[in-house]
Short mmCIF file of C-alpha atoms and ligand atoms in Angstrom, two decimals:
data_model
loop_
_atom_site.label_atom_id
_atom_site.label_comp_id
_atom_site.label_asym_id
_atom_site.label_seq_id
_atom_site.Cartn_x
_atom_site.Cartn_y
_atom_site.Cartn_z
CA MET D 7 33.73 97.09 9.37
CA VAL D 8 35.43 97.75 12.69
CA SER D 9 34.94 101.10 14.41
CA LYS D 10 37.95 103.30 15.17
CA LYS D 11 37.64 102.42 18.84
CA VAL D 12 37.66 98.66 18.21
CA GLU D 13 40.47 99.06 15.67
CA ALA D 14 42.57 100.92 18.26
CA ALA D 15 41.88 98.29 20.93
CA LEU D 16 42.89 95.46 18.60
CA ASN D 17 46.01 97.32 17.48
CA LYS D 18 46.97 97.77 21.12
CA GLN D 19 46.63 94.02 21.54
CA ILE D 20 48.98 93.44 18.60
CA VAL D 21 51.67 95.23 20.63
CA LEU D 22 51.03 93.01 23.67
CA GLU D 23 51.11 89.76 21.70
CA GLY D 24 54.30 90.90 19.99
CA GLU D 25 55.80 91.72 23.38
CA SER D 26 54.76 88.29 24.66
CA SER D 27 56.50 86.63 21.73
CA GLN D 28 59.75 88.57 22.23
CA PHE D 29 59.61 88.05 25.98
CA TYR D 30 59.30 84.26 25.62
CA LEU D 31 61.98 84.23 22.97
CA SER D 32 64.33 86.02 25.33
CA MET D 33 63.48 83.58 28.14
CA ALA D 34 64.04 80.67 25.76
CA SER D 35 67.46 81.94 24.78
CA TRP D 36 68.40 82.50 28.42
CA ALA D 37 67.20 78.99 29.37
CA GLU D 38 69.17 77.47 26.51
CA ASN D 39 72.34 79.20 27.68
CA GLN D 40 71.73 77.94 31.21
CA GLY D 41 71.52 74.35 29.94
CA TYR D 42 67.75 74.03 30.50
CA VAL D 43 67.15 72.33 27.18
CA GLY D 44 63.55 71.23 27.80
CA THR D 45 62.52 74.62 29.13
CA ALA D 46 64.13 76.31 26.14
CA GLU D 47 62.22 74.06 23.71
CA PHE D 48 58.95 74.82 25.47
CA LEU D 49 59.61 78.56 25.42
CA TYR D 50 60.77 78.69 21.79
CA ARG D 51 57.52 76.98 20.85
CA HIS D 52 55.55 79.34 23.05
CA ALA D 53 57.21 82.38 21.45
CA ASP D 54 56.06 81.13 18.02
CA GLU D 55 52.52 80.69 19.32
CA GLU D 56 52.44 84.26 20.59
CA ARG D 57 53.53 85.46 17.17
CA GLN D 58 50.57 83.54 15.72
CA HIS D 59 48.30 85.32 18.20
CA MET D 60 49.66 88.63 16.91
CA LEU D 61 49.26 87.60 13.28
CA LYS D 62 45.68 86.48 13.84
CA LEU D 63 44.87 90.02 15.02
CA VAL D 64 46.67 91.65 12.08
CA ARG D 65 44.70 89.54 9.61
CA TYR D 66 41.39 90.11 11.37
CA ILE D 67 41.72 93.92 11.50
CA ASN D 68 42.56 94.08 7.80
CA GLU D 69 39.78 91.64 6.91
CA ARG D 70 37.26 93.86 8.69
CA GLY D 71 38.25 97.04 6.84
CA GLY D 72 40.59 98.44 9.48
CA ILE D 73 44.32 99.07 9.27
CA ALA D 74 46.62 96.85 11.29
CA LYS D 75 49.73 98.61 12.58
CA ILE D 76 52.94 96.64 12.97
CA PRO D 77 54.66 98.11 16.01
CA SER D 78 58.25 98.22 17.15
CA ILE D 79 58.66 96.12 20.28
CA ALA D 80 60.55 97.07 23.45
CA GLU D 81 63.62 94.97 24.21
CA PRO D 82 62.83 92.24 26.75
CA PRO D 83 65.16 91.40 29.67
CA VAL D 84 68.25 89.38 28.78
CA GLU D 85 68.94 87.87 32.19
CA PHE D 86 66.61 86.12 34.63
CA GLU D 87 67.54 85.42 38.22
CA SER D 88 66.23 81.84 38.19
CA LEU D 89 63.66 79.60 36.56
CA THR D 90 61.22 80.58 39.28
CA THR D 91 61.56 84.33 38.64
CA ALA D 92 61.37 83.76 34.89
CA PHE D 93 58.06 81.89 35.18
CA GLU D 94 56.75 84.31 37.80
CA ASN D 95 57.35 87.07 35.24
CA LEU D 96 55.58 84.98 32.65
CA LEU D 97 52.50 84.56 34.82
CA LYS D 98 52.46 88.29 35.62
CA HIS D 99 52.65 89.03 31.92
CA GLU D 100 49.80 86.66 31.11
CA LEU D 101 47.62 88.26 33.80
CA LYS D 102 48.21 91.62 32.14
CA VAL D 103 47.28 90.14 28.76
CA THR D 104 44.06 88.70 30.23
CA ALA D 105 43.11 92.10 31.67
CA GLU D 106 43.62 93.71 28.25
CA ILE D 107 41.56 91.02 26.50
CA ASN D 108 38.77 91.73 28.97
CA ASN D 109 39.00 95.43 28.07
CA ILE D 110 38.56 94.52 24.40
CA VAL D 111 35.46 92.49 25.26
CA HIS D 112 34.12 95.55 27.06
CA THR D 113 34.88 97.84 24.10
CA CYS D 114 33.14 95.41 21.70
CA LEU D 115 30.00 95.48 23.81
CA GLU D 116 30.10 99.28 24.09
CA GLU D 117 30.48 99.54 20.32
CA LYS D 118 27.88 96.82 19.68
CA ASP D 119 30.47 94.98 17.58
CA TYR D 120 29.26 91.42 18.07
CA THR D 121 31.46 90.04 15.29
CA THR D 122 34.65 91.15 17.01
CA HIS D 123 33.15 90.08 20.31
CA ASN D 124 32.82 86.60 18.83
CA PHE D 125 36.34 86.70 17.38
CA ILE D 126 37.88 87.75 20.68
CA GLN D 127 36.31 84.84 22.57
CA TRP D 128 39.09 82.63 21.19
CA TYR D 129 41.56 84.83 23.12
CA VAL D 130 39.40 84.68 26.26
CA SER D 131 39.64 80.87 26.25
CA GLU D 132 43.30 80.92 25.33
CA GLN D 133 44.08 83.12 28.34
CA ILE D 134 42.40 80.64 30.70
CA GLU D 135 44.74 77.96 29.33
CA GLU D 136 47.83 80.13 29.38
CA GLU D 137 47.30 81.24 32.97
CA ALA D 138 46.67 77.64 34.01
CA THR D 139 49.84 76.49 32.22
CA ALA D 140 51.94 79.21 33.90
CA ARG D 141 50.50 78.39 37.33
CA GLY D 142 51.02 74.67 36.73
CA ILE D 143 54.66 75.24 35.81
CA LEU D 144 55.26 77.35 38.92
CA ASP D 145 53.68 74.64 41.07
CA ARG D 146 55.97 72.06 39.49
CA ILE D 147 59.03 74.19 40.20
CA LYS D 148 57.94 74.56 43.83
CA LEU D 149 57.44 70.79 44.10
CA THR D 150 60.80 69.91 42.60
CA GLY D 151 62.68 72.53 44.66
CA SER D 152 65.92 74.22 43.64
CA GLU D 153 68.19 71.14 43.92
CA LYS D 154 70.03 70.35 40.67
CA GLY D 155 68.45 66.88 40.37
CA GLY D 156 64.96 68.29 40.84
CA LEU D 157 65.49 71.03 38.29
CA TYR D 158 66.82 68.47 35.82
CA LEU D 159 63.60 66.47 36.17
CA PHE D 160 61.52 69.62 35.89
CA ASP D 161 63.36 70.54 32.71
CA ARG D 162 62.71 67.09 31.22
CA ASP D 163 59.05 67.36 32.19
CA LEU D 164 58.71 70.69 30.46
CA GLU D 165 60.24 69.28 27.30
CA ASN D 166 57.45 66.70 27.26
CA LEU D 167 54.88 69.44 27.83
CA THR D 168 56.07 71.03 24.57
CA GLY D 169 53.94 68.61 22.56
CA GLY D 170 50.51 70.12 22.81
CA SER D 171 49.33 71.74 25.99
CA ILE D 172 49.00 75.09 24.22
CA SER D 173 47.11 75.14 20.95
CA VAL D 174 48.26 77.08 17.89
CA PRO D 175 45.56 78.83 15.87
CA ASP D 176 45.46 79.16 12.08
CA ALA D 177 46.49 82.74 11.35
CA GLY D 178 43.62 84.88 10.14
CA LYS D 179 40.89 82.33 10.82
FE1 OFO G 229 48.81 85.45 23.47
O1 OFO G 229 48.57 84.41 24.92
FE2 OFO G 229 50.04 84.66 26.06
O2 OFO G 229 50.28 86.39 25.96
#
């Protein structure tokens, strides 16, 4: 059974994962409208993965005798200045998510909840990957520059990255 404190921390994380999903969905839609087909594919896939992260938390809280709360989510931005600013925002967002995951780890230890501590380790590893992916993408953009030809190649590259650089968990497991 999760304590009230752990339950609250996990419910807070549901909001963040939901926000991540909506944020990436909005970026995907923007990229699609800009003609960045590969980037859009990558981001649509990423938005789905974030929803799985949220779902995994919902299922875990309920499984452990808590009550998962499904929140309303703030509207994400519709427009992004450029691919660079979009991915800079993404990295900033992921850094915030990592900080919150670390807070959950801290709460688990305070509450001596070693089961949730174990559960949350999946998110700790996932954040290492997500930050690395975001940094890698920003590096690629910097390397290709803002010329149309370079951005076209970047976009194609990202489409190929869609395949499996970010793993999708089984919900609730
Ligand atoms: Fe859920 O990993 Fe990004 O936010």
